[in-house]
Amino acid sequence: MARKLGRTLSDDLGRWTLITLALIFVLLPIVWLAIASVKTRNAALAIPPEFIFTPDFSAYARIMSGGFLGAFQNSLIIALSNVVLTLVLGVPAAFALTRMHGKVQENLSFWLLSIRMAPLFAVILPLYVLFKSIGLLDTPIAVSLAHLTLTLPLAIWMLVTYFRSIPVDLDHAARLDGANALQILWLVIIPIARPMLASVAIIVFIFSWNEFLLAFILTSRNAQTVPVAVASLAGTMSFDWPLIAAVSVASMLPALIFVGFAQRHIVSGLGSGAVK
Amino acid sequence: MHILERSNLVLRSGQYDEEFNSMVAIRLEGIRKAFGTVEVLNGIDLTVEDGEFVVFVGPSGCGKSTLLRIIAGLEEASAGELFFDTKQITNVAPAQRGVAMVFQSYALYPHMTVADNMTMSMRLSGIPKKQRRIRAEEVAEMLQLSPLLDRKPAQLSGGQRQRVAIGRAIVRNPDVFLFDEPLSNLDAALRIETRVGISQLHRTLGNTMVYVTHDQVEAMTMADRIVILDQGQIAQVGAPMDLYHHPANAFVAGFIGSPKMNFIPVTEVSRGKNSLRLALSTGEEFELGLHLTHDDQVVLLGIRPENLKVDPDGQIAGTVTAVERLGSETLIYVAVGDATYVEKSTSDISPSIGGSVRLLIPDQPVHLFKANGQAIAHETILPPR
Ligand SMILES: Nc1ncnc2c1ncn2[C@@H]1O[C@H](COP(=O)(O)OP(=O)(O)OP(=O)(O)O)[C@@H](O)[C@H]1O
Ligand SMILES: [Mg+2]
């Protein structure tokens, strides 16, 4: 008993050391950023860095005054609408691909994924011209749709893999119970696939929230997203390091909240029991 | 499972099933099914009488499940027609056919409680929750599932899941029950118990039931009639003991009965009025007191282990290779040339392994087969009393 206890103790020790190291590695830059955001401009650039200073929250005030709230709003609209569109279009598509049989279905899923293999540069210019000609340039819709072209194939591909693992006997049982295809999807497949839907939502949200290149090309003033706004700060003559840090810290919050919310579905889904 | 003592009463009480259980005959006419270029069913003609318990049996991959799914409407036949009574239902949607199915995997909805699983069909036809609950409780009581109604499938044992799957079928009060190997995921003891339970269910409800299995014991014990399928074709249809005593071909003869029938390759030496002289591949010859009504050549002699005898006067010499004592019976394996034959006896005399014995083939019951595997009709000339 005592020996067993000793072993688990050293086991724990090793595990905690590893976790601590990993946490330091991941969190140090964020902590550094957070500290920088509450320094004055001069203190933030001082070498060697000062560790003892009086916090100065004026950078956060400047987020409000500097028009960053608009960027946050744009980013949220783009990311959330992209999540919704990806799921609304991706789930039925994946269902059709896994539950209907034919030549089309076989080839389509690979073809869908191959869209993702095209380099981003190859699609940016056509997208720019397209949105310009239909007057959507510099709107959140344009960015959201552009993101959708990348997230939808990925989502379909992930969902197809998952839907395949759901036994088709469940569909058969539901059909005998009187369900049509949409009811099978809504009442059987989606509830079972909830953890996967949450994972897809997280991946899509984070992608959209962080994406820079498309947002940069397709927006100028009105629909600027947070990453674009931060980048534009770095370009100005007066290099406002605390402000950049403050925006970066603030931009983490929505993603954290979203992931935390979606994560609950993953955990509760895992707890509700396997398919078989 | 002492299910269903009061089930008739219970079943008639719900509002949901005011219309009476109608019994339905199923008629299959020239049903064919191909997946791509692979022919899985090659023309099935069959009538299942109303109220009958019919078992489809056959080796893995012979098309049993496919045929069942075609009856359910889950699979479309490539050709042929399907009737329930006189109604053509080839193009009727599965839910409208009045069939309920129990799947081998049970196919319970993992995210729903037992009660919701059982009453999904009612939910889909818009029946309010309260009535669904009442119905679920009725059926749960029959199947002793009452304490489990609010559990999810993952929290049930295999046997309980199986009963929920049967419950889901009963709730719908279908005309026809379809079972696809419903017992194959249960352990041996539970399998026998549930087998008895399903037979009981059939007696109480009186519905037409079609049951798929590859286990010939299940087929023999449960069926009114057995349909033996072989490579997408019906090898024979008949009552269990009919198939046992009068197999139409070597496939059926080998499939029904345990241990399997012994097949002894023979060549015909001569044929008298009341006698048939055969030679074994070893060259040994022996005579049977049989009268053949056809002139087809006999190439295979079939004899069940329970009809073979270890006897000093036997026609065939062999060596004992193994003895299995099962308590009520003993199986003796005898090697003759490069074949091994099984003798089943109820006595517990047992020869020693490696010893020489002789096997006695009686005049009857034996089965004779011609080159294409079909049985050859014959009469036994009984010795005068
Ligand atoms: N969707 C399908 N596509 C292609 N081939 C199929 C399909 N479903 C079944 N088959 C083939 O049809 C044949 C019959 O299948 P089926 O499931 O009816 O067999 P079974 O008699 O039920 O066998 P088992 O006892 O193993 O369940 C098999 O050879 C199988 O590979
Ligand atoms: Mg099968």
XYZ file of C-alpha atoms and ligand atoms in Angstrom:
693
model
C 0.000 0.000 0.000
C 2.724 2.380 1.031
C 4.802 1.535 -2.000
C 1.831 2.019 -4.244
C 1.231 5.414 -2.711
C 4.887 6.326 -3.252
C 4.717 5.392 -6.880
C 1.625 7.437 -7.601
C 3.237 10.334 -5.745
C 6.303 10.359 -7.990
C 4.017 9.815 -10.953
C 2.046 12.848 -9.962
C 5.205 14.856 -9.444
C 6.390 14.121 -12.962
C 3.013 14.881 -14.417
C 2.689 18.187 -12.601
C 6.169 19.262 -13.613
C 5.323 18.598 -17.234
C 2.036 20.433 -17.011
C 3.692 23.392 -15.289
C 6.387 23.606 -17.950
C 3.800 23.453 -20.704
C 1.719 26.109 -19.012
C 4.715 28.418 -18.632
C 5.564 27.919 -22.274
C 2.028 28.730 -23.395
C 1.139 31.413 -20.897
C 4.358 33.401 -20.608
C 3.844 35.398 -23.822
C 0.240 36.077 -22.834
C 1.239 37.221 -19.363
C 3.956 39.347 -20.929
C 1.361 40.878 -23.234
C -1.041 41.476 -20.375
C 1.686 43.209 -18.360
C 2.705 45.313 -21.331
C -0.885 46.423 -21.786
C -0.936 48.105 -18.403
C 2.363 49.927 -18.744
C 3.005 53.394 -20.059
C 4.441 53.700 -23.546
C 7.983 54.385 -22.382
C 7.932 51.723 -19.681
C 6.729 49.143 -22.180
C 9.768 49.621 -24.383
C 12.318 50.028 -21.597
C 15.333 47.685 -21.671
C 15.883 45.979 -19.308
C 12.166 45.554 -18.637
C 10.814 47.016 -15.446
C 9.029 44.579 -13.213
C 7.893 47.035 -10.627
C 5.715 49.805 -11.939
C 2.399 51.402 -11.279
C -0.233 49.958 -13.629
C -1.647 52.341 -16.181
C -4.969 51.353 -17.753
C -5.095 54.195 -20.237
C -4.454 51.805 -23.141
C -7.803 50.119 -22.482
C -9.484 53.516 -22.472
C -7.884 54.154 -25.844
C -9.513 50.966 -27.240
C -12.865 52.563 -26.609
C -11.950 55.942 -28.010
C -9.866 54.677 -30.931
C -12.743 53.019 -32.802
C -11.733 49.504 -31.906
C -15.198 48.620 -30.708
C -16.265 48.594 -34.348
C -13.528 46.092 -35.162
C -14.649 43.863 -32.329
C -18.205 44.043 -33.546
C -17.156 43.168 -37.110
C -15.044 40.246 -35.960
C -17.859 38.872 -33.843
C -20.405 39.176 -36.644
C -18.050 37.540 -39.114
C -16.989 34.678 -36.832
C -20.461 33.898 -35.512
C -22.173 34.102 -38.878
C -19.468 31.903 -40.332
C -20.031 29.314 -37.599
C -23.767 29.347 -38.226
C -23.445 29.170 -42.012
C -20.831 26.426 -41.849
C -23.022 24.255 -39.634
C -26.302 25.007 -41.393
C -24.807 24.134 -44.776
C -22.232 21.570 -43.681
C -24.411 19.277 -41.567
C -27.032 18.493 -44.236
C -24.298 18.200 -46.864
C -22.342 15.713 -44.772
C -25.543 13.804 -44.019
C -26.359 13.553 -47.711
C -22.820 12.487 -48.514
C -22.845 9.673 -45.975
C -26.445 8.507 -46.278
C -27.048 8.615 -49.989
C -25.186 6.373 -52.352
C -24.034 6.975 -55.850
C -21.127 8.032 -57.989
C -21.637 11.702 -57.135
C -21.388 11.136 -53.408
C -18.244 9.085 -53.732
C -16.330 11.684 -55.661
C -17.794 14.820 -54.164
C -16.270 14.501 -50.719
C -12.767 14.319 -52.094
C -13.451 17.121 -54.492
C -14.712 19.264 -51.615
C -11.561 18.723 -49.648
C -9.427 19.485 -52.667
C -10.766 23.048 -52.585
C -8.715 23.468 -49.452
C -5.595 22.380 -51.285
C -5.651 25.405 -53.553
C -3.305 28.054 -52.174
C -5.071 31.014 -50.637
C -3.310 33.370 -53.034
C -5.002 31.650 -55.930
C -8.469 32.566 -54.670
C -7.911 35.986 -53.123
C -7.797 37.972 -56.320
C -10.866 36.354 -57.879
C -12.712 36.836 -54.591
C -11.708 40.504 -54.504
C -12.931 41.081 -58.030
C -16.113 39.143 -57.361
C -17.040 41.046 -54.211
C -16.121 44.338 -55.827
C -18.425 43.685 -58.748
C -21.382 42.842 -56.530
C -20.657 45.744 -54.204
C -19.900 43.742 -51.102
C -16.331 44.928 -50.629
C -15.598 46.206 -47.125
C -18.633 44.506 -45.584
C -18.668 41.755 -42.918
C -20.728 39.597 -45.309
C -17.843 39.509 -47.783
C -15.341 38.375 -45.178
C -17.759 35.865 -43.734
C -18.487 34.340 -47.155
C -14.792 34.261 -47.983
C -14.111 32.404 -44.762
C -16.966 30.059 -45.528
C -15.266 28.885 -48.716
C -12.459 27.596 -46.535
C -14.299 26.395 -43.438
C -17.206 24.647 -45.171
C -15.146 21.959 -46.946
C -13.182 21.311 -43.778
C -16.368 21.050 -41.718
C -18.038 18.734 -44.220
C -15.002 16.536 -44.261
C -14.872 16.308 -40.461
C -18.607 15.672 -40.212
C -18.609 13.047 -42.951
C -15.979 11.100 -41.056
C -18.072 11.291 -37.903
C -21.446 10.561 -39.505
C -19.962 7.452 -41.104
C -19.272 6.107 -37.633
C -22.949 6.369 -36.702
C -24.515 2.979 -37.521
C -26.915 3.135 -40.441
C -29.245 0.805 -38.527
C -30.230 3.864 -36.493
C -31.442 5.515 -39.698
C -33.324 2.360 -40.572
C -34.951 2.183 -37.162
C -35.984 5.825 -37.434
C -37.394 5.301 -40.911
C -39.510 2.428 -39.645
C -40.605 4.669 -36.784
C -41.874 7.064 -39.431
C -39.115 9.635 -39.698
C -38.291 11.324 -42.992
C -34.737 12.247 -43.915
C -34.858 15.627 -42.201
C -36.316 14.130 -39.042
C -33.626 11.481 -38.999
C -31.042 14.222 -39.248
C -32.640 16.455 -36.644
C -33.810 13.884 -34.094
C -31.154 11.214 -34.384
C -27.969 12.237 -36.140
C -27.496 15.775 -34.808
C -28.061 14.893 -31.143
C -25.591 12.037 -31.428
C -23.069 14.205 -33.258
C -23.342 17.120 -30.824
C -19.737 16.816 -29.555
C -18.501 16.842 -33.132
C -20.661 19.844 -34.018
C -19.191 21.705 -31.033
C -15.651 20.834 -32.132
C -16.367 22.060 -35.632
C -17.889 25.258 -34.249
C -14.788 25.921 -32.143
C -12.393 25.336 -35.009
C -14.424 27.510 -37.375
C -14.846 30.316 -34.839
C -11.171 30.438 -33.987
C -10.204 30.367 -37.643
C -12.553 33.201 -38.503
C -11.612 35.207 -35.429
C -7.907 35.038 -36.192
C -7.916 35.094 -39.971
C -5.909 37.996 -41.335
C -5.189 37.790 -45.036
C -8.712 37.617 -46.450
C -10.005 40.145 -43.952
C -7.136 42.468 -44.813
C -7.713 42.298 -48.564
C -11.498 42.455 -48.532
C -11.952 45.307 -46.032
C -10.684 48.826 -45.824
C -12.377 50.959 -43.173
C -15.905 49.895 -42.239
C -15.563 46.139 -41.937
C -12.074 45.987 -40.448
C -11.601 42.998 -38.159
C -9.568 42.931 -34.955
C -6.441 41.294 -36.439
C -6.451 43.836 -39.263
C -6.951 46.693 -36.825
C -4.081 45.509 -34.634
C -1.817 45.168 -37.636
C -2.675 48.653 -38.808
C -1.583 49.984 -35.426
C 1.860 48.531 -35.917
C 2.201 50.406 -39.156
C 1.586 53.882 -37.798
C 4.365 56.338 -36.973
C 3.620 56.471 -33.278
C 4.164 52.915 -32.219
C 1.652 52.442 -29.381
C 2.880 49.167 -27.843
C 0.570 49.195 -24.771
C -2.437 49.748 -27.039
C -1.468 46.835 -29.285
C -1.046 44.680 -26.198
C -4.366 45.815 -24.766
C -6.261 45.061 -27.988
C -4.579 41.675 -28.235
C -5.536 40.794 -24.666
C -9.086 41.994 -25.180
C -9.361 40.053 -28.441
C -8.710 36.819 -26.621
C -11.796 37.152 -24.478
C -14.564 36.447 -27.027
C -12.741 33.390 -28.330
C -12.246 32.118 -24.785
C -15.904 32.631 -23.952
C -17.018 30.891 -27.146
C -14.700 27.942 -26.673
C -15.740 27.598 -23.041
C -19.378 27.513 -24.073
C -18.884 25.017 -26.908
C -16.607 22.848 -24.803
C -19.490 22.021 -22.485
C -21.247 20.246 -25.351
C -18.189 18.172 -26.056
C -17.899 17.021 -22.457
C -21.595 16.331 -21.942
C -21.691 14.528 -25.289
C -18.886 12.235 -24.223
C -20.713 11.505 -21.000
C -24.008 10.523 -22.603
C -22.707 7.167 -23.756
C -21.314 5.585 -26.843
C -23.334 4.906 -29.941
C -23.272 1.157 -29.651
C -38.330 -13.834 -19.459
C -41.768 -14.567 -18.134
C -43.118 -11.910 -20.348
C -46.556 -11.389 -21.556
C -48.861 -13.266 -19.215
C -51.224 -10.367 -19.336
C -49.937 -8.906 -22.491
C -53.079 -9.390 -24.508
C -55.050 -7.460 -21.958
C -52.422 -4.783 -21.704
C -52.103 -4.420 -25.410
C -55.779 -3.888 -25.957
C -56.085 -1.300 -23.230
C -54.188 1.601 -24.762
C -55.978 4.220 -26.779
C -53.219 4.083 -29.300
C -54.144 0.635 -30.497
C -57.852 0.726 -30.741
C -57.816 -0.809 -34.140
C -57.271 -4.506 -33.735
C -54.089 -6.316 -34.592
C -54.748 -7.377 -38.080
C -52.850 -10.383 -39.242
C -51.181 -10.106 -42.559
C -49.876 -12.601 -45.046
C -46.701 -11.705 -46.891
C -46.228 -12.760 -50.477
C -42.954 -12.421 -52.344
C -42.970 -12.861 -56.096
C -39.746 -13.164 -58.023
C -37.809 -10.889 -55.675
C -34.349 -10.129 -56.990
C -31.667 -7.890 -55.604
C -28.331 -6.896 -57.024
C -25.772 -4.567 -55.513
C -24.026 -3.244 -58.581
C -23.230 -6.357 -60.546
C -23.370 -8.702 -57.570
C -26.566 -10.741 -57.497
C -27.546 -11.194 -53.864
C -31.081 -12.553 -54.299
C -31.942 -14.492 -57.434
C -35.692 -14.764 -57.579
C -37.412 -15.456 -54.279
C -40.982 -16.752 -54.363
C -42.509 -17.251 -50.970
C -45.739 -16.858 -49.067
C -45.770 -16.319 -45.337
C -49.243 -17.117 -43.991
C -50.895 -14.695 -41.610
C -49.962 -15.380 -38.018
C -47.135 -17.621 -39.062
C -43.669 -17.604 -37.489
C -41.248 -18.047 -40.360
C -37.517 -18.283 -39.897
C -35.024 -17.413 -42.634
C -31.880 -19.358 -42.050
C -28.713 -19.811 -44.026
C -24.991 -19.249 -43.947
C -23.481 -15.790 -43.597
C -23.870 -13.663 -46.701
C -26.664 -15.710 -48.274
C -28.984 -12.699 -48.353
C -31.210 -13.194 -45.295
C -30.898 -9.647 -43.983
C -31.286 -8.218 -47.451
C -34.530 -10.122 -47.914
C -35.794 -8.955 -44.531
C -34.900 -5.354 -45.312
C -36.775 -5.638 -48.593
C -39.881 -6.776 -46.698
C -39.411 -3.847 -44.308
C -38.996 -1.438 -47.208
C -35.529 -0.363 -46.146
C -34.059 -1.812 -49.295
C -35.546 -1.689 -52.739
C -35.795 -4.904 -54.709
C -34.208 -4.809 -58.157
C -37.108 -6.825 -59.486
C -40.171 -8.637 -58.257
C -43.223 -7.767 -56.272
C -44.207 -7.748 -52.631
C -47.737 -8.109 -51.289
C -49.206 -7.802 -47.814
C -52.398 -9.798 -48.117
C -53.592 -8.750 -51.546
C -52.140 -5.255 -51.379
C -49.145 -4.458 -53.516
C -46.711 -2.690 -51.208
C -43.557 -2.712 -53.271
C -43.639 1.081 -53.343
C -45.107 1.815 -49.910
C -42.875 3.665 -47.430
C -41.450 1.531 -44.591
C -43.431 3.267 -41.850
C -46.689 2.779 -43.727
C -46.290 -0.965 -44.105
C -47.225 -1.780 -40.545
C -43.980 -3.596 -39.886
C -41.687 -3.279 -36.884
C -38.156 -4.539 -36.852
C -35.722 -5.657 -34.177
C -32.139 -5.188 -35.289
C -29.134 -7.300 -34.474
C -27.376 -4.202 -33.135
C -30.653 -3.181 -31.412
C -30.260 0.255 -33.035
C -31.454 2.096 -29.939
C -31.172 5.868 -30.078
C -28.254 6.443 -27.691
C -29.301 9.948 -26.648
C -32.865 9.027 -25.690
C -34.250 7.339 -22.614
C -35.758 3.887 -22.791
C -39.249 5.394 -22.773
C -38.409 7.801 -25.586
C -36.729 5.050 -27.555
C -39.809 2.882 -27.345
C -42.255 5.634 -28.261
C -40.319 7.426 -30.990
C -42.874 6.242 -33.555
C -45.695 7.811 -31.542
C -43.746 11.046 -31.208
C -43.284 11.139 -34.967
C -46.983 10.676 -35.535
C -47.705 13.578 -33.200
C -49.099 11.774 -30.166
C -48.740 13.872 -27.002
C -46.129 13.071 -24.403
C -48.583 11.956 -21.731
C -50.085 9.229 -23.912
C -46.660 8.138 -25.012
C -45.641 7.705 -21.419
C -48.688 5.593 -20.642
C -47.987 3.356 -23.607
C -44.301 3.052 -22.682
C -45.278 2.020 -19.157
C -47.697 -0.639 -20.454
C -45.141 -2.243 -22.698
C -42.349 -1.868 -20.154
C -44.413 -3.827 -17.683
C -44.803 -6.710 -20.113
C -41.065 -6.835 -20.629
C -40.047 -6.066 -17.061
C -38.445 -2.822 -18.068
C -40.494 -0.576 -15.790
C -37.641 0.485 -13.482
C -35.461 1.313 -16.484
C -37.754 3.644 -18.384
C -35.728 6.767 -17.669
C -32.325 5.298 -18.341
C -30.268 5.746 -21.463
C -29.254 2.682 -23.512
C -25.630 2.992 -22.382
C -26.775 2.323 -18.830
C -28.422 -0.997 -19.714
C -27.102 -4.539 -19.944
C -27.135 -6.342 -23.281
C -30.242 -8.309 -22.400
C -32.078 -5.197 -21.256
C -31.200 -3.357 -24.460
C -32.491 -6.319 -26.389
C -35.805 -6.144 -24.549
C -36.059 -2.409 -25.183
C -35.600 -3.127 -28.888
C -38.433 -5.669 -28.734
C -40.475 -3.193 -26.705
C -40.024 -0.545 -29.355
C -41.467 -2.985 -31.884
C -44.399 -3.940 -29.639
C -45.293 -0.300 -28.924
C -46.111 0.214 -32.570
C -48.549 -2.655 -32.540
C -47.471 -3.721 -36.007
C -49.059 -6.255 -38.304
C -45.729 -7.882 -38.947
C -42.700 -8.306 -36.708
C -39.312 -8.637 -38.351
C -36.300 -9.849 -36.405
C -32.754 -9.759 -37.746
C -30.594 -12.025 -35.624
C -31.865 -10.416 -32.441
C -30.112 -12.854 -30.128
C -26.641 -12.989 -31.575
C -25.192 -10.459 -29.135
C -26.441 -12.289 -26.047
C -24.682 -14.939 -24.009
C -25.852 -18.530 -24.308
C -28.131 -18.634 -21.262
C -29.833 -15.352 -22.073
C -30.200 -16.390 -25.673
C -32.255 -19.439 -24.723
C -34.344 -17.419 -22.290
C -35.074 -14.741 -24.868
C -35.745 -17.344 -27.527
C -38.475 -18.777 -25.355
C -39.705 -15.243 -24.674
C -40.044 -14.420 -28.358
C -41.901 -17.671 -29.044
C -44.226 -16.752 -26.195
C -44.656 -13.293 -27.665
C -45.723 -14.889 -30.915
C -48.269 -17.111 -29.207
C -49.760 -14.221 -27.261
C -49.853 -11.625 -30.000
C -50.482 -13.984 -32.885
C -48.804 -11.662 -35.387
C -47.038 -12.698 -38.510
C -43.354 -12.827 -37.656
C -40.301 -13.227 -39.828
C -37.129 -14.078 -38.023
C -33.624 -14.189 -39.465
C -30.862 -16.250 -37.953
C -27.907 -18.332 -38.967
C -28.365 -20.564 -35.956
C -30.211 -23.732 -36.943
C -31.162 -24.463 -33.336
C -33.052 -21.168 -33.149
C -34.681 -22.000 -36.453
C -35.700 -25.505 -35.374
C -37.086 -24.452 -32.009
C -38.972 -21.304 -32.979
C -40.265 -21.731 -36.492
C -43.612 -22.820 -37.791
C -41.825 -23.019 -41.093
C -38.181 -22.614 -41.989
C -36.943 -21.035 -45.187
C -33.428 -22.163 -45.936
C -31.525 -19.751 -48.134
C -28.401 -20.610 -50.050
C -26.600 -18.035 -52.151
C -29.653 -15.914 -52.742
C -31.995 -18.765 -53.500
C -34.460 -20.749 -51.465
C -32.968 -24.175 -50.906
C -36.099 -25.510 -49.201
C -39.148 -24.372 -47.276
C -40.856 -26.530 -44.716
C -41.741 -27.319 -41.141
C -38.671 -27.972 -38.976
C -39.111 -31.728 -38.643
C -39.968 -31.955 -42.323
C -36.630 -30.453 -43.204
C -34.935 -32.737 -40.734
C -36.487 -35.898 -42.106
C -36.818 -34.997 -45.753
C -34.114 -32.586 -46.835
C -34.507 -31.802 -50.513
C -30.789 -31.536 -51.111
C -27.402 -32.020 -49.545
C -27.190 -28.348 -48.523
C -30.321 -28.516 -46.412
C -29.348 -31.931 -45.088
C -26.025 -30.543 -43.898
C -27.496 -27.360 -42.518
C -30.220 -28.825 -40.334
C -29.213 -31.019 -37.446
C -26.377 -30.926 -34.988
C -23.857 -32.390 -35.204
C -23.950 -32.125 -38.961
C -25.054 -35.021 -41.113
C -22.250 -37.348 -42.241
C -21.737 -37.283 -45.977
C -20.103 -40.398 -47.367
C -18.975 -40.331 -51.001
C -20.013 -43.552 -52.686
C -20.237 -45.104 -56.099
C -23.059 -47.312 -57.162
C -22.001 -50.874 -57.826
C -25.291 -52.509 -58.603
C -28.957 -52.027 -58.073
C -31.396 -54.838 -57.373
C -35.113 -54.761 -56.919
C -34.866 -54.253 -53.177
C -31.217 -53.605 -52.727
C -28.586 -51.087 -53.486
C -24.944 -51.983 -53.517
C -22.505 -49.156 -52.915
C -18.732 -48.861 -52.815
C -16.768 -46.540 -50.570
C -13.775 -44.643 -51.871
C -11.652 -47.161 -49.969
C -13.079 -49.890 -52.187
C -15.151 -51.525 -49.481
C -18.618 -52.485 -50.611
C -21.847 -52.828 -48.731
C -25.523 -53.299 -49.406
C -28.595 -51.397 -48.265
C -32.120 -52.740 -48.407
C -33.507 -49.869 -50.419
C -35.684 -49.545 -53.423
C -34.929 -46.570 -55.667
C -37.718 -45.023 -57.659
C -35.416 -43.077 -59.981
C -32.494 -44.126 -62.069
C -30.164 -41.281 -61.072
C -26.775 -42.433 -59.923
C -26.141 -42.197 -56.189
C -22.904 -40.328 -55.473
C -23.390 -39.277 -51.868
C -24.827 -41.062 -48.894
C -26.026 -38.928 -45.987
C -26.550 -40.306 -42.556
C -27.167 -38.397 -39.357
C -24.833 -39.024 -36.410
C -27.787 -40.246 -34.365
C -28.521 -42.954 -36.972
C -24.964 -44.187 -37.371
C -23.892 -46.965 -35.014
C -20.622 -48.285 -33.755
C -21.248 -51.995 -34.193
C -19.030 -55.019 -34.788
C -21.314 -55.977 -37.683
C -20.910 -52.568 -39.321
C -20.086 -52.190 -43.005
C -17.298 -49.655 -42.628
C -14.010 -50.056 -40.769
C -12.452 -47.030 -39.131
C -10.331 -45.681 -36.305
C -11.623 -43.708 -33.336
C -9.984 -40.261 -33.274
C -11.928 -38.493 -30.544
C -14.686 -39.061 -28.016
C -16.798 -36.266 -26.579
C -19.000 -37.050 -23.612
C -21.770 -34.487 -23.287
C -23.596 -36.203 -20.455
C -26.842 -37.134 -22.125
C -25.032 -38.260 -25.236
C -21.614 -39.222 -26.493
C -20.041 -38.200 -29.785
C -17.559 -40.593 -31.303
C -15.394 -39.396 -34.184
C -14.279 -42.167 -36.509
C -11.722 -41.711 -39.267
C -12.355 -43.687 -42.425
C -9.750 -43.088 -45.095
C -9.250 -39.336 -45.031
C -12.797 -38.524 -43.918
C -14.100 -38.363 -40.359
C -17.614 -39.403 -39.445
C -19.478 -38.676 -36.250
C -21.576 -41.129 -34.333
C -23.936 -39.926 -31.642
C -25.117 -42.413 -29.074
C -27.002 -42.113 -25.846
C -25.220 -44.991 -24.191
C -21.998 -44.209 -22.394
C -20.049 -47.122 -23.751
C -17.102 -45.485 -25.310
C -14.369 -47.067 -27.358
C -10.815 -46.007 -26.651
C -9.167 -43.440 -28.875
C -7.047 -45.044 -31.565
C -9.070 -48.260 -31.399
C -10.523 -49.900 -34.504
C -14.290 -49.942 -34.777
C -16.885 -50.676 -37.412
C -19.687 -48.324 -38.336
C -23.107 -49.681 -39.126
C -25.230 -47.895 -41.695
C -28.835 -48.961 -41.241
C -31.226 -49.284 -44.181
C -33.084 -46.298 -42.869
C -33.107 -43.463 -42.326
C -30.418 -42.668 -44.851
C -30.315 -39.928 -47.456
C -29.124 -40.428 -51.006
C -27.966 -37.637 -53.245
C -27.165 -37.387 -56.907
C -24.344 -35.462 -58.499
C -26.127 -32.084 -58.432
C -26.819 -32.408 -54.717
C -30.530 -33.139 -55.022
C -31.965 -35.892 -52.870
C -32.949 -39.148 -54.540
C -36.298 -40.504 -53.492
C -36.186 -44.027 -52.194
C -38.314 -46.500 -50.331
C -37.223 -48.718 -47.584
C -38.304 -52.283 -47.769
C -39.126 -53.068 -44.222
C -38.242 -56.555 -43.097
C -41.365 -58.654 -42.539
C -42.514 -58.709 -38.920
N -25.248 -2.226 -49.293
C -24.627 -3.270 -49.851
N -23.799 -3.077 -50.895
C -23.152 -4.113 -51.477
N -23.287 -5.386 -51.102
C -24.103 -5.657 -50.076
C -24.809 -4.619 -49.390
N -25.540 -5.185 -48.402
C -25.296 -6.505 -48.473
N -24.438 -6.799 -49.469
C -23.973 -8.134 -49.855
O -25.094 -8.950 -50.026
C -24.851 -10.246 -49.528
C -25.948 -10.634 -48.577
O -25.903 -9.780 -47.465
P -26.860 -9.992 -46.229
O -26.542 -8.936 -45.244
O -28.250 -10.088 -46.698
O -26.354 -11.393 -45.697
P -26.893 -12.226 -44.468
O -27.446 -13.471 -45.016
O -27.766 -11.389 -43.623
O -25.551 -12.565 -43.710
P -25.227 -12.522 -42.145
O -25.674 -13.826 -41.591
O -23.736 -12.405 -42.130
O -25.921 -11.338 -41.556
C -23.470 -10.218 -48.914
O -22.582 -10.836 -49.798
C -23.167 -8.775 -48.777
O -21.794 -8.549 -48.951
Mg -27.586 -10.471 -41.689
